[in-house]
PDB file of C-alpha atoms in Angstrom:
ATOM      1  CA  ALA A   3      18.638 -24.018 -12.641  1.00 38.00           C
ATOM      2  CA  ILE A   4      18.876 -25.531  -9.164  1.00 35.00           C
ATOM      3  CA  ILE A   5      19.825 -22.151  -7.679  1.00 35.00           C
ATOM      4  CA  VAL A   6      16.920 -20.412  -9.423  1.00 38.00           C
ATOM      5  CA  GLN A   7      14.549 -23.102  -8.134  1.00 41.00           C
ATOM      6  CA  GLN A   8      15.867 -22.554  -4.593  1.00 39.00           C
ATOM      7  CA  MET A   9      15.302 -18.822  -4.979  1.00 38.00           C
ATOM      8  CA  GLU A  10      11.707 -19.457  -6.045  1.00 40.00           C
ATOM      9  CA  GLU A  11      11.135 -21.772  -3.078  1.00 40.00           C
ATOM     10  CA  VAL A  12      12.427 -19.181  -0.613  1.00 38.00           C
ATOM     11  CA  GLY A  13      10.504 -16.399  -2.334  1.00 39.00           C
ATOM     12  CA  ALA A  14       7.297 -18.438  -2.120  1.00 39.00           C
ATOM     13  CA  ALA A  15       7.283 -17.834   1.632  1.00 37.00           C
ATOM     14  CA  PHE A  16       6.052 -14.346   0.834  1.00 36.00           C
ATOM     15  CA  SER A  17       3.195 -12.851  -1.168  1.00 37.00           C
ATOM     16  CA  SER A  18       3.587 -13.348  -4.886  1.00 36.00           C
ATOM     17  CA  SER A  19       2.166  -9.948  -5.754  1.00 41.00           C
ATOM     18  CA  SER A  20       2.281  -6.605  -4.010  1.00 49.00           C
ATOM     19  CA  PHE A  21       0.525  -3.423  -5.076  1.00 53.00           C
ATOM     20  CA  GLY A  22       1.227   0.092  -3.995  1.00 54.00           C
ATOM     21  CA  LEU A  23       3.677   2.617  -5.345  1.00 53.00           C
ATOM     22  CA  LYS A  24       7.346   1.906  -5.665  1.00 45.00           C
ATOM     23  CA  SER A  25       9.186   4.173  -3.272  1.00 39.00           C
ATOM     24  CA  ARG A  26      11.103   7.050  -4.763  1.00 36.00           C
ATOM     25  CA  THR A  27      14.418   5.968  -3.271  1.00 38.00           C
ATOM     26  CA  PRO A  28      17.438   8.258  -3.585  1.00 36.00           C
ATOM     27  CA  PHE A  29      19.524   5.395  -5.010  1.00 37.00           C
ATOM     28  CA  SER A  30      19.166   2.971  -7.912  1.00 43.00           C
ATOM     29  CA  LEU A  31      18.472  -0.573  -6.743  1.00 46.00           C
ATOM     30  CA  SER A  32      19.338  -2.086 -10.124  1.00 46.00           C
ATOM     31  CA  SER A  33      22.760  -0.424 -10.181  1.00 47.00           C
ATOM     32  CA  GLN A  34      23.244  -1.411  -6.529  1.00 52.00           C
ATOM     33  CA  ILE A  35      22.430  -5.037  -7.415  1.00 47.00           C
ATOM     34  CA  ASN A  36      24.880  -5.106 -10.327  1.00 50.00           C
ATOM     35  CA  GLU A  37      27.627  -3.365  -8.347  1.00 49.00           C
ATOM     36  CA  GLU A  38      27.337  -5.599  -5.284  1.00 52.00           C
ATOM     37  CA  SER A  39      27.071  -8.746  -7.382  1.00 48.00           C
ATOM     38  CA  THR A  40      30.347  -7.815  -9.121  1.00 41.00           C
ATOM     39  CA  ILE A  41      32.048  -7.040  -5.803  1.00 40.00           C
ATOM     40  CA  ALA A  42      30.882 -10.345  -4.328  1.00 43.00           C
ATOM     41  CA  THR A  43      32.286 -12.261  -7.285  1.00 41.00           C
ATOM     42  CA  ALA A  44      35.666 -10.543  -6.988  1.00 34.00           C
ATOM     43  CA  THR A  45      36.039 -10.628  -3.198  1.00 38.00           C
ATOM     44  CA  ALA A  46      33.893 -13.548  -2.024  1.00 39.00           C
ATOM     45  CA  VAL A  47      31.662 -11.425   0.253  1.00 45.00           C
ATOM     46  CA  SER A  48      30.068 -13.625   2.918  1.00 54.00           C
ATOM     47  CA  GLY A  49      26.381 -14.467   3.018  1.00 73.00           C
ATOM     48  CA  ASP A  50      26.017 -12.654   6.363  1.00 86.00           C
ATOM     49  CA  ASP A  51      27.446  -9.489   4.833  1.00 88.00           C
ATOM     50  CA  PHE A  52      24.917  -9.702   2.017  1.00 88.00           C
ATOM     51  CA  ILE A  53      22.082 -10.188   4.520  1.00 92.00           C
ATOM     52  CA  GLN A  54      23.119  -7.178   6.609  1.00 93.00           C
ATOM     53  CA  ALA A  55      23.528  -5.074   3.468  1.00 93.00           C
ATOM     54  CA  SER A  56      20.005  -5.999   2.371  1.00 94.00           C
ATOM     55  CA  ILE A  57      18.602  -5.023   5.767  1.00 95.00           C
ATOM     56  CA  GLY A  58      20.535  -1.756   5.600  1.00 96.00           C
ATOM     57  CA  ARG A  59      19.046  -0.895   2.220  1.00 95.00           C
ATOM     58  CA  ALA A  60      15.562  -1.725   3.518  1.00 96.00           C
ATOM     59  CA  MET A  61      16.085   0.687   6.423  1.00 97.00           C
ATOM     60  CA  LYS A  62      17.335   3.406   4.051  1.00 97.00           C
ATOM     61  CA  ASP A  63      14.336   2.865   1.781  1.00 96.00           C
ATOM     62  CA  HIS A  64      11.969   3.143   4.745  1.00 97.00           C
ATOM     63  CA  GLU A  65      13.577   6.311   6.102  1.00 97.00           C
ATOM     64  CA  PHE A  66      13.440   8.022   2.724  1.00 96.00           C
ATOM     65  CA  GLN A  67       9.849   6.917   2.131  1.00 96.00           C
ATOM     66  CA  PHE A  68       8.608   8.183   5.496  1.00 96.00           C
ATOM     67  CA  HIS A  69      10.423  11.496   5.099  1.00 96.00           C
ATOM     68  CA  TYR A  70       9.088  11.956   1.557  1.00 96.00           C
ATOM     69  CA  GLY A  71       5.515  11.166   2.602  1.00 96.00           C
ATOM     70  CA  SER A  72       5.562  13.394   5.664  1.00 96.00           C
ATOM     71  CA  GLN A  73       6.829  16.312   3.572  1.00 96.00           C
ATOM     72  CA  ILE A  74       4.018  15.916   1.019  1.00 96.00           C
ATOM     73  CA  PHE A  75       1.085  14.796   3.173  1.00 96.00           C
ATOM     74  CA  GLY A  76       2.084  15.575   6.760  1.00 94.00           C
ATOM     75  CA  GLU A  77       2.267  13.013   9.554  1.00 92.00           C
ATOM     76  CA  SER A  78       0.152  11.942  12.493  1.00 90.00           C
ATOM     77  CA  SER A  79       0.625  13.124  16.062  1.00 74.00           C
ATOM     78  CA  SER A  80       0.807   9.690  17.755  1.00 60.00           C
ATOM     79  CA  SER A  81      -2.184  10.597  19.901  1.00 60.00           C
ATOM     80  CA  PRO A  82      -5.171   8.322  19.124  1.00 57.00           C
ATOM     81  CA  SER A  83      -8.538  10.037  19.223  1.00 60.00           C
ATOM     82  CA  SER A  84     -10.342   9.086  22.430  1.00 65.00           C
ATOM     83  CA  SER A  85     -13.643  10.255  20.942  1.00 86.00           C
ATOM     84  CA  LEU A  86     -13.795   7.306  18.520  1.00 92.00           C
ATOM     85  CA  ILE A  87     -15.512   4.168  19.819  1.00 93.00           C
ATOM     86  CA  ASP A  88     -16.274   0.701  18.430  1.00 95.00           C
ATOM     87  CA  ALA A  89     -19.786   1.808  17.441  1.00 96.00           C
ATOM     88  CA  ASP A  90     -18.233   4.241  14.950  1.00 96.00           C
ATOM     89  CA  PHE A  91     -17.033   1.296  12.837  1.00 97.00           C
ATOM     90  CA  ILE A  92     -18.178  -1.876  11.126  1.00 96.00           C
ATOM     91  CA  SER A  93     -15.514  -4.543  11.601  1.00 95.00           C
ATOM     92  CA  TYR A  94     -14.620  -7.583   9.498  1.00 94.00           C
ATOM     93  CA  ASN A  95     -12.363 -10.478  10.480  1.00 93.00           C
ATOM     94  CA  VAL A  96      -9.883 -12.227   8.147  1.00 93.00           C
ATOM     95  CA  GLY A  97      -8.535 -14.501  10.889  1.00 92.00           C
ATOM     96  CA  VAL A  98      -5.428 -14.230  13.034  1.00 92.00           C
ATOM     97  CA  GLY A  99      -2.324 -14.900  10.954  1.00 90.00           C
ATOM     98  CA  ASN A 100      -3.750 -13.471   7.724  1.00 91.00           C
ATOM     99  CA  GLY A 101      -2.725  -9.841   8.204  1.00 93.00           C
ATOM    100  CA  GLY A 102       0.682 -10.110   6.552  1.00 92.00           C
ATOM    101  CA  PRO A 103       4.278 -10.027   7.800  1.00 91.00           C
ATOM    102  CA  THR A 104       3.707  -7.048  10.112  1.00 90.00           C
ATOM    103  CA  GLU A 105       0.345  -8.151  11.518  1.00 92.00           C
ATOM    104  CA  LEU A 106       1.802  -8.362  15.022  1.00 88.00           C
ATOM    105  CA  ALA A 107       3.373  -4.905  14.764  1.00 90.00           C
ATOM    106  CA  ILE A 108      -0.087  -3.333  14.903  1.00 93.00           C
ATOM    107  CA  ARG A 109      -3.152  -3.844  17.047  1.00 93.00           C
ATOM    108  CA  ASN A 110      -6.078  -5.564  15.311  1.00 94.00           C
ATOM    109  CA  GLY A 111      -3.876  -6.605  12.395  1.00 94.00           C
ATOM    110  CA  HIS A 112      -6.388  -9.299  11.413  1.00 95.00           C
ATOM    111  CA  LEU A 113      -9.370  -6.919  11.358  1.00 96.00           C
ATOM    112  CA  ILE A 114     -10.734  -4.577   8.706  1.00 97.00           C
ATOM    113  CA  PHE A 115     -12.636  -1.464   9.733  1.00 97.00           C
ATOM    114  CA  GLU A 116     -15.262   0.458   7.778  1.00 97.00           C
ATOM    115  CA  THR A 117     -16.489   3.788   9.106  1.00 98.00           C
ATOM    116  CA  ALA A 118     -20.152   3.651  10.053  1.00 97.00           C
ATOM    117  CA  ASP A 119     -20.699   7.082   8.504  1.00 97.00           C
ATOM    118  CA  ALA A 120     -19.233   8.868   5.510  1.00 98.00           C
ATOM    119  CA  ILE A 121     -16.206  11.030   6.229  1.00 97.00           C
ATOM    120  CA  LEU A 122     -16.506  12.891   2.919  1.00 98.00           C
ATOM    121  CA  SER A 123     -19.648  14.622   1.687  1.00 98.00           C
ATOM    122  CA  VAL A 124     -21.110  13.988  -1.762  1.00 98.00           C
ATOM    123  CA  GLU A 125     -19.805  17.400  -2.836  1.00 98.00           C
ATOM    124  CA  GLU A 126     -16.288  16.635  -1.570  1.00 98.00           C
ATOM    125  CA  CYS A 127     -16.262  13.300  -3.391  1.00 98.00           C
ATOM    126  CA  GLU A 128     -17.382  14.916  -6.635  1.00 97.00           C
ATOM    127  CA  TYR A 129     -14.739  17.626  -6.255  1.00 98.00           C
ATOM    128  CA  LEU A 130     -11.972  15.014  -5.926  1.00 97.00           C
ATOM    129  CA  ILE A 131     -13.320  13.031  -8.892  1.00 97.00           C
ATOM    130  CA  GLN A 132     -13.335  16.112 -11.115  1.00 97.00           C
ATOM    131  CA  SER A 133      -9.859  17.170  -9.944  1.00 97.00           C
ATOM    132  CA  ALA A 134      -8.533  13.702 -10.715  1.00 96.00           C
ATOM    133  CA  ARG A 135     -10.363  13.432 -14.049  1.00 95.00           C
ATOM    134  CA  GLN A 136      -8.985  16.757 -15.285  1.00 95.00           C
ATOM    135  CA  THR A 137      -5.445  16.013 -14.113  1.00 96.00           C
ATOM    136  CA  ILE A 138      -5.454  12.549 -15.702  1.00 95.00           C
ATOM    137  CA  ALA A 139      -6.567  14.119 -19.003  1.00 93.00           C
ATOM    138  CA  ARG A 140      -3.661  16.593 -18.855  1.00 93.00           C
ATOM    139  CA  GLU A 141      -1.174  13.861 -17.936  1.00 94.00           C
ATOM    140  CA  LYS A 142      -2.467  11.644 -20.738  1.00 90.00           C
ATOM    141  CA  GLU A 143      -1.741  14.429 -23.218  1.00 90.00           C
ATOM    142  CA  ASN A 144       1.761  14.889 -21.808  1.00 90.00           C
ATOM    143  CA  ASP A 145       2.399  11.127 -21.790  1.00 89.00           C
ATOM    144  CA  LYS A 146       1.744  10.696 -25.517  1.00 88.00           C
ATOM    145  CA  GLY A 147       4.610   8.940 -27.237  1.00 84.00           C
ATOM    146  CA  LYS A 148       6.005   7.280 -24.111  1.00 88.00           C
ATOM    147  CA  ASP A 149       6.890   3.623 -24.522  1.00 86.00           C
ATOM    148  CA  GLU A 150       6.027   2.488 -20.998  1.00 88.00           C
ATOM    149  CA  VAL A 151       2.524   2.203 -19.557  1.00 88.00           C
ATOM    150  CA  THR A 152       1.814   5.319 -17.479  1.00 89.00           C
ATOM    151  CA  ASN A 153      -0.596   6.052 -14.638  1.00 89.00           C
ATOM    152  CA  SER A 154      -2.763   8.067 -17.030  1.00 89.00           C
ATOM    153  CA  ASP A 155      -2.980   5.076 -19.399  1.00 87.00           C
ATOM    154  CA  LEU A 156      -4.481   3.104 -16.513  1.00 88.00           C
ATOM    155  CA  GLY A 157      -6.941   5.860 -15.635  1.00 90.00           C
ATOM    156  CA  GLU A 158      -5.297   6.618 -12.322  1.00 94.00           C
ATOM    157  CA  LEU A 159      -3.612   9.579 -10.662  1.00 96.00           C
ATOM    158  CA  ARG A 160      -0.939   9.668  -7.981  1.00 96.00           C
ATOM    159  CA  LEU A 161      -2.241  11.665  -5.026  1.00 96.00           C
ATOM    160  CA  SER A 162       0.958  13.692  -4.929  1.00 95.00           C
ATOM    161  CA  ASN A 163       0.102  14.952  -8.443  1.00 96.00           C
ATOM    162  CA  LEU A 164      -3.267  16.389  -7.445  1.00 96.00           C
ATOM    163  CA  PRO A 165      -3.699  20.142  -7.965  1.00 96.00           C
ATOM    164  CA  ALA A 166      -2.480  22.143  -4.960  1.00 96.00           C
ATOM    165  CA  GLU A 167      -5.969  22.996  -3.679  1.00 97.00           C
ATOM    166  CA  ALA A 168      -7.150  19.374  -3.845  1.00 97.00           C
ATOM    167  CA  LEU A 169      -3.932  18.157  -2.224  1.00 97.00           C
ATOM    168  CA  GLU A 170      -4.485  20.552   0.685  1.00 97.00           C
ATOM    169  CA  LYS A 171      -7.967  19.103   1.172  1.00 96.00           C
ATOM    170  CA  VAL A 172      -6.481  15.589   1.318  1.00 97.00           C
ATOM    171  CA  LYS A 173      -3.874  16.724   3.860  1.00 96.00           C
ATOM    172  CA  THR A 174      -6.597  18.250   6.037  1.00 96.00           C
ATOM    173  CA  LEU A 175      -8.652  15.052   5.779  1.00 97.00           C
ATOM    174  CA  LEU A 176      -5.652  13.018   6.907  1.00 96.00           C
ATOM    175  CA  LYS A 177      -4.831  15.269   9.829  1.00 94.00           C
ATOM    176  CA  ASP A 178      -8.383  15.741  11.112  1.00 94.00           C
ATOM    177  CA  GLN A 179      -9.922  12.321  10.461  1.00 95.00           C
ATOM    178  CA  LEU A 180      -7.885   9.588   8.797  1.00 96.00           C
ATOM    179  CA  TYR A 181      -4.724   9.563  10.916  1.00 95.00           C
ATOM    180  CA  PRO A 182      -6.806   9.614  14.141  1.00 94.00           C
ATOM    181  CA  ILE A 183      -8.885   6.695  12.815  1.00 95.00           C
ATOM    182  CA  LEU A 184      -5.790   4.619  12.044  1.00 95.00           C
ATOM    183  CA  GLU A 185      -4.196   5.330  15.400  1.00 93.00           C
ATOM    184  CA  ASN A 186      -7.454   4.582  17.212  1.00 93.00           C
ATOM    185  CA  ARG A 187      -7.999   1.245  15.469  1.00 95.00           C
ATOM    186  CA  PHE A 188      -4.428  -0.020  15.063  1.00 95.00           C
ATOM    187  CA  GLY A 189      -2.307   1.811  17.653  1.00 90.00           C
ATOM    188  CA  GLY A 190      -1.961   1.562  21.426  1.00 77.00           C
ATOM    189  CA  GLU A 191      -1.900  -1.555  23.595  1.00 68.00           C
ATOM    190  CA  ASN A 192       1.788  -2.479  23.339  1.00 69.00           C
ATOM    191  CA  THR A 193       2.236  -1.263  19.756  1.00 73.00           C
ATOM    192  CA  SER A 194       4.923   1.301  19.060  1.00 73.00           C
ATOM    193  CA  PHE A 195       4.903   2.034  15.337  1.00 83.00           C
ATOM    194  CA  GLY A 196       5.256   5.790  15.962  1.00 84.00           C
ATOM    195  CA  ASP A 197       3.946   8.557  13.740  1.00 92.00           C
ATOM    196  CA  LEU A 198       2.136   7.648  10.543  1.00 95.00           C
ATOM    197  CA  ALA A 199       2.541   9.171   7.100  1.00 97.00           C
ATOM    198  CA  VAL A 200       0.933   8.515   3.733  1.00 97.00           C
ATOM    199  CA  TYR A 201       3.864   8.078   1.335  1.00 94.00           C
ATOM    200  CA  ASP A 202       1.523   8.339  -1.642  1.00 92.00           C
ATOM    201  CA  GLY A 203      -1.712   6.998  -3.008  1.00 95.00           C
ATOM    202  CA  LEU A 204      -3.919   6.829  -6.049  1.00 96.00           C
ATOM    203  CA  VAL A 205      -7.237   8.077  -7.320  1.00 97.00           C
ATOM    204  CA  LEU A 206      -8.407   5.284  -9.601  1.00 95.00           C
ATOM    205  CA  GLY A 207     -11.070   5.769 -12.235  1.00 94.00           C
ATOM    206  CA  THR A 208     -12.612   2.637 -13.765  1.00 92.00           C
ATOM    207  CA  ILE A 209     -14.960   2.686 -16.753  1.00 90.00           C
ATOM    208  CA  ALA A 210     -17.042  -0.401 -17.541  1.00 92.00           C
ATOM    209  CA  PRO A 211     -16.470  -3.021 -18.679  1.00 92.00           C
ATOM    210  CA  SER A 212     -13.390  -3.645 -16.531  1.00 91.00           C
ATOM    211  CA  VAL A 213     -11.477  -6.619 -15.172  1.00 91.00           C
ATOM    212  CA  SER A 214     -10.785  -7.423 -11.524  1.00 91.00           C
ATOM    213  CA  GLN A 215      -7.375  -6.814 -10.032  1.00 90.00           C
ATOM    214  CA  PRO A 216      -5.285  -9.843  -9.085  1.00 92.00           C
ATOM    215  CA  VAL A 217      -5.429 -10.610  -5.369  1.00 92.00           C
ATOM    216  CA  HIS A 218      -2.537  -8.723  -3.830  1.00 93.00           C
ATOM    217  CA  ARG A 219      -0.966  -7.030  -0.872  1.00 94.00           C
ATOM    218  CA  ASP A 220      -0.132  -3.339  -0.782  1.00 95.00           C
ATOM    219  CA  ALA A 221       3.434  -2.105  -0.386  1.00 94.00           C
ATOM    220  CA  SER A 222       2.804  -0.291   2.893  1.00 96.00           C
ATOM    221  CA  LEU A 223       1.882  -0.883   6.551  1.00 96.00           C
ATOM    222  CA  LEU A 224      -1.748   0.283   6.457  1.00 97.00           C
ATOM    223  CA  THR A 225      -4.156   0.912   3.581  1.00 98.00           C
ATOM    224  CA  LEU A 226      -7.039   3.393   3.361  1.00 98.00           C
ATOM    225  CA  ASN A 227      -9.746   2.999   0.724  1.00 98.00           C
ATOM    226  CA  ILE A 228     -12.430   5.651   0.151  1.00 98.00           C
ATOM    227  CA  PRO A 229     -15.108   5.162  -2.558  1.00 97.00           C
ATOM    228  CA  LEU A 230     -15.675   8.495  -4.276  1.00 98.00           C
ATOM    229  CA  SER A 231     -18.507   7.264  -6.513  1.00 97.00           C
ATOM    230  CA  ALA A 232     -22.029   6.535  -5.309  1.00 96.00           C
ATOM    231  CA  PRO A 233     -22.905   2.795  -5.428  1.00 94.00           C
ATOM    232  CA  GLU A 234     -25.684   3.464  -7.944  1.00 95.00           C
ATOM    233  CA  ALA A 235     -23.133   4.949 -10.398  1.00 95.00           C
ATOM    234  CA  PHE A 236     -21.908   1.491 -11.418  1.00 95.00           C
ATOM    235  CA  VAL A 237     -22.843  -2.209 -11.480  1.00 95.00           C
ATOM    236  CA  GLY A 238     -20.515  -4.708  -9.816  1.00 92.00           C
ATOM    237  CA  GLY A 239     -17.346  -3.540  -8.121  1.00 92.00           C
ATOM    238  CA  GLY A 240     -16.295  -3.514  -4.498  1.00 91.00           C
ATOM    239  CA  THR A 241     -13.298  -4.837  -2.589  1.00 92.00           C
ATOM    240  CA  TYR A 242     -12.778  -8.593  -2.424  1.00 92.00           C
ATOM    241  CA  VAL A 243     -10.954  -9.695   0.728  1.00 92.00           C
ATOM    242  CA  GLU A 244      -9.486 -13.181   0.955  1.00 90.00           C
ATOM    243  CA  GLY A 245     -10.368 -15.156   4.061  1.00 85.00           C
ATOM    244  CA  LEU A 246     -13.141 -12.849   5.223  1.00 85.00           C
ATOM    245  CA  LYS A 247     -15.119 -14.480   8.032  1.00 71.00           C
ATOM    246  CA  ASP A 248     -18.690 -14.276   9.300  1.00 66.00           C
ATOM    247  CA  GLY A 249     -20.523 -15.071   6.067  1.00 60.00           C
ATOM    248  CA  HIS A 250     -18.740 -12.486   3.909  1.00 64.00           C
ATOM    249  CA  ASN A 251     -16.184 -14.809   2.328  1.00 60.00           C
ATOM    250  CA  GLY A 252     -16.272 -14.721  -1.464  1.00 67.00           C
ATOM    251  CA  PHE A 253     -18.337 -11.537  -1.630  1.00 80.00           C
ATOM    252  CA  PRO A 254     -16.796  -8.091  -2.199  1.00 89.00           C
ATOM    253  CA  LEU A 255     -17.330  -5.352   0.358  1.00 92.00           C
ATOM    254  CA  ARG A 256     -19.359  -2.533  -1.161  1.00 92.00           C
ATOM    255  CA  MET A 257     -19.366   0.718   0.782  1.00 94.00           C
ATOM    256  CA  GLY A 258     -21.303   3.901   0.569  1.00 96.00           C
ATOM    257  CA  GLN A 259     -19.875   7.004  -1.064  1.00 98.00           C
ATOM    258  CA  GLY A 260     -17.346   8.826   1.130  1.00 98.00           C
ATOM    259  CA  LYS A 261     -16.936   6.080   3.737  1.00 98.00           C
ATOM    260  CA  ALA A 262     -13.479   4.785   4.648  1.00 98.00           C
ATOM    261  CA  LEU A 263     -12.119   1.242   4.804  1.00 98.00           C
ATOM    262  CA  CYS A 264      -8.816   0.626   6.584  1.00 98.00           C
ATOM    263  CA  HIS A 265      -6.740  -2.497   7.135  1.00 97.00           C
ATOM    264  CA  SER A 266      -3.281  -3.972   7.395  1.00 96.00           C
ATOM    265  CA  SER A 267      -1.731  -3.699   3.944  1.00 96.00           C
ATOM    266  CA  GLY A 268      -0.722  -7.351   4.226  1.00 95.00           C
ATOM    267  CA  VAL A 269      -4.345  -8.506   4.026  1.00 95.00           C
ATOM    268  CA  LEU A 270      -4.905 -10.125   0.623  1.00 94.00           C
ATOM    269  CA  HIS A 271      -7.502  -8.171  -1.358  1.00 94.00           C
ATOM    270  CA  ALA A 272      -8.499  -6.953  -4.823  1.00 94.00           C
ATOM    271  CA  GLY A 273     -10.754  -4.427  -6.523  1.00 93.00           C
ATOM    272  CA  THR A 274     -13.440  -6.280  -8.483  1.00 92.00           C
ATOM    273  CA  SER A 275     -14.710  -5.601 -11.976  1.00 93.00           C
ATOM    274  CA  ILE A 276     -17.644  -3.389 -12.908  1.00 93.00           C
ATOM    275  CA  GLN A 277     -20.074  -4.256 -15.687  1.00 95.00           C
ATOM    276  CA  GLN A 278     -21.726  -0.872 -16.131  1.00 95.00           C
ATOM    277  CA  GLY A 279     -20.992   2.726 -15.246  1.00 95.00           C
ATOM    278  CA  GLU A 280     -17.948   4.406 -13.762  1.00 94.00           C
ATOM    279  CA  ARG A 281     -16.267   3.873 -10.400  1.00 96.00           C
ATOM    280  CA  TRP A 282     -13.784   6.197  -8.664  1.00 97.00           C
ATOM    281  CA  VAL A 283     -11.827   5.248  -5.546  1.00 97.00           C
ATOM    282  CA  MET A 284      -9.132   6.993  -3.512  1.00 98.00           C
ATOM    283  CA  VAL A 285      -6.514   4.672  -2.001  1.00 98.00           C
ATOM    284  CA  MET A 286      -3.757   5.733   0.394  1.00 98.00           C
ATOM    285  CA  PHE A 287      -0.649   3.789   1.381  1.00 98.00           C
ATOM    286  CA  VAL A 288       0.541   4.485   4.919  1.00 97.00           C
ATOM    287  CA  VAL A 289       3.906   3.818   6.567  1.00 96.00           C
ATOM    288  CA  ALA A 290       5.008   4.309  10.178  1.00 95.00           C
ATOM    289  CA  ARG A 291       8.137   5.984  11.488  1.00 94.00           C
ATOM    290  CA  ASP A 292       9.175   3.120  13.786  1.00 93.00           C
ATOM    291  CA  GLU A 293       8.082   0.108  11.683  1.00 94.00           C
ATOM    292  CA  PRO A 294      10.468  -0.302   8.728  1.00 95.00           C
ATOM    293  CA  GLN A 295       8.815  -3.489   7.382  1.00 94.00           C
ATOM    294  CA  ILE A 296      12.084  -5.270   6.702  1.00 94.00           C
ATOM    295  CA  ALA A 297      10.433  -8.493   5.462  1.00 93.00           C
ATOM    296  CA  ARG A 298       8.355  -6.738   2.803  1.00 93.00           C
ATOM    297  CA  ARG A 299      11.210  -4.582   1.577  1.00 95.00           C
ATOM    298  CA  THR A 300      13.857  -7.297   1.444  1.00 94.00           C
ATOM    299  CA  HIS A 301      11.430  -9.599  -0.353  1.00 92.00           C
ATOM    300  CA  ALA A 302      10.893  -6.933  -3.024  1.00 92.00           C
ATOM    301  CA  GLU A 303      14.659  -6.545  -3.344  1.00 94.00           C
ATOM    302  CA  GLY A 304      15.043 -10.314  -3.644  1.00 93.00           C
ATOM    303  CA  LEU A 305      12.647 -10.415  -6.579  1.00 93.00           C
ATOM    304  CA  ASP A 306      14.507  -7.577  -8.316  1.00 94.00           C
ATOM    305  CA  ALA A 307      17.816  -9.357  -7.713  1.00 93.00           C
ATOM    306  CA  MET A 308      16.426 -12.587  -9.175  1.00 93.00           C
ATOM    307  CA  HIS A 309      15.365 -10.777 -12.317  1.00 94.00           C
ATOM    308  CA  ALA A 310      18.874  -9.291 -12.551  1.00 94.00           C
ATOM    309  CA  GLN A 311      20.358 -12.797 -12.128  1.00 93.00           C
ATOM    310  CA  ALA A 312      22.164 -11.641  -8.947  1.00 91.00           C
ATOM    311  CA  LEU A 313      21.275 -14.865  -7.175  1.00 91.00           C
ATOM    312  CA  ASP A 314      23.556 -14.562  -4.139  1.00 89.00           C
ATOM    313  CA  MET A 315      22.043 -11.162  -3.437  1.00 90.00           C
ATOM    314  CA  ALA A 316      18.535 -12.554  -3.942  1.00 92.00           C
ATOM    315  CA  ARG A 317      19.194 -15.409  -1.542  1.00 92.00           C
ATOM    316  CA  ALA A 318      20.472 -12.971   1.088  1.00 92.00           C
ATOM    317  CA  ALA A 319      17.451 -10.678   0.668  1.00 93.00           C
ATOM    318  CA  PHE A 320      14.958 -13.540   1.004  1.00 93.00           C
ATOM    319  CA  THR A 321      16.860 -14.925   3.999  1.00 92.00           C
ATOM    320  CA  ALA A 322      16.801 -11.503   5.656  1.00 93.00           C
ATOM    321  CA  GLY A 323      13.057 -11.301   5.115  1.00 92.00           C
ATOM    322  CA  LEU A 324      12.467 -14.731   6.594  1.00 91.00           C
ATOM    323  CA  GLN A 325      14.368 -13.723   9.715  1.00 90.00           C
ATOM    324  CA  TYR A 326      11.706 -11.074  10.319  1.00 90.00           C
ATOM    325  CA  ALA A 327       8.637 -13.023   9.110  1.00 89.00           C
ATOM    326  CA  PRO A 328       9.395 -16.775   9.279  1.00 87.00           C
ATOM    327  CA  LYS A 329       5.740 -17.879   9.352  1.00 79.00           C
ATOM    328  CA  ASP A 330       4.335 -15.739   6.568  1.00 73.00           C
ATOM    329  CA  HIS A 331       4.015 -18.520   3.963  1.00 45.00           C
ATOM    330  CA  LEU A 332       1.994 -17.453   0.916  1.00 46.00           C
TER     331      LEU A 332
END
């Protein structure tokens, strides 16, 4: 009981909840946990060895995730668009130190940016909604009889499962507009996160009445959020952001149809409930070639190890994470 309590105290230095999509790693973490726990018991593996092994798995997870995402969605060119200026965005401030474990790895890690103008037309938004709606209906039919809760049960679709034509439109949007926006707002000025790639994302459809998400972080470096529904299509809704400054604190951000919101994925936020209507949103989770996010990944491994009762491995994973983000206490 004392060991479990210590694990919880170490784990409390990180976010207690993290959204995003679990990476499709080429190895099984649960089997890795059980195997290494057995080896440690038999051979008395040192704590330092456990820590280095946890970091190694985090690096492997990152490399696979970036490669997978770049194959599906393409990657950025590491050349920020010089045509974008501050006037093209509305900015919001959550305060320095509130951007998550990798806030300092990016420029403006404590700021949230909303495009001043829509980057998708009404017709493009409606096309994506209909593509997602039809695909979710097909997946729901195929998922009948499954014991676990599926994406279709939640009214959401993984971007990688979009029909080929719709997926190509998303890839073009990323290449022509979204990657340049992210590099313009978060790259440059002593940052070196390298090329960007969406590793996956979701189109989420919410039908009233709904409940708000728990406040969370996303399992990525940067997050993109694009409302596909017009504001008049629903009552309520928006994105709540914890710690928002300048008179916005406590009130969700509500954007126009087709605009884009981007921020460090470590910023605490949540989608809020709607009371009437239907709300569709496209969310993308972005990673960077040269920023493996060791703290986030080892923390996730530590939680999995705790649940598997592999407490030495959990301790090592949390310790590894704290080496990379010692001040991120949440």
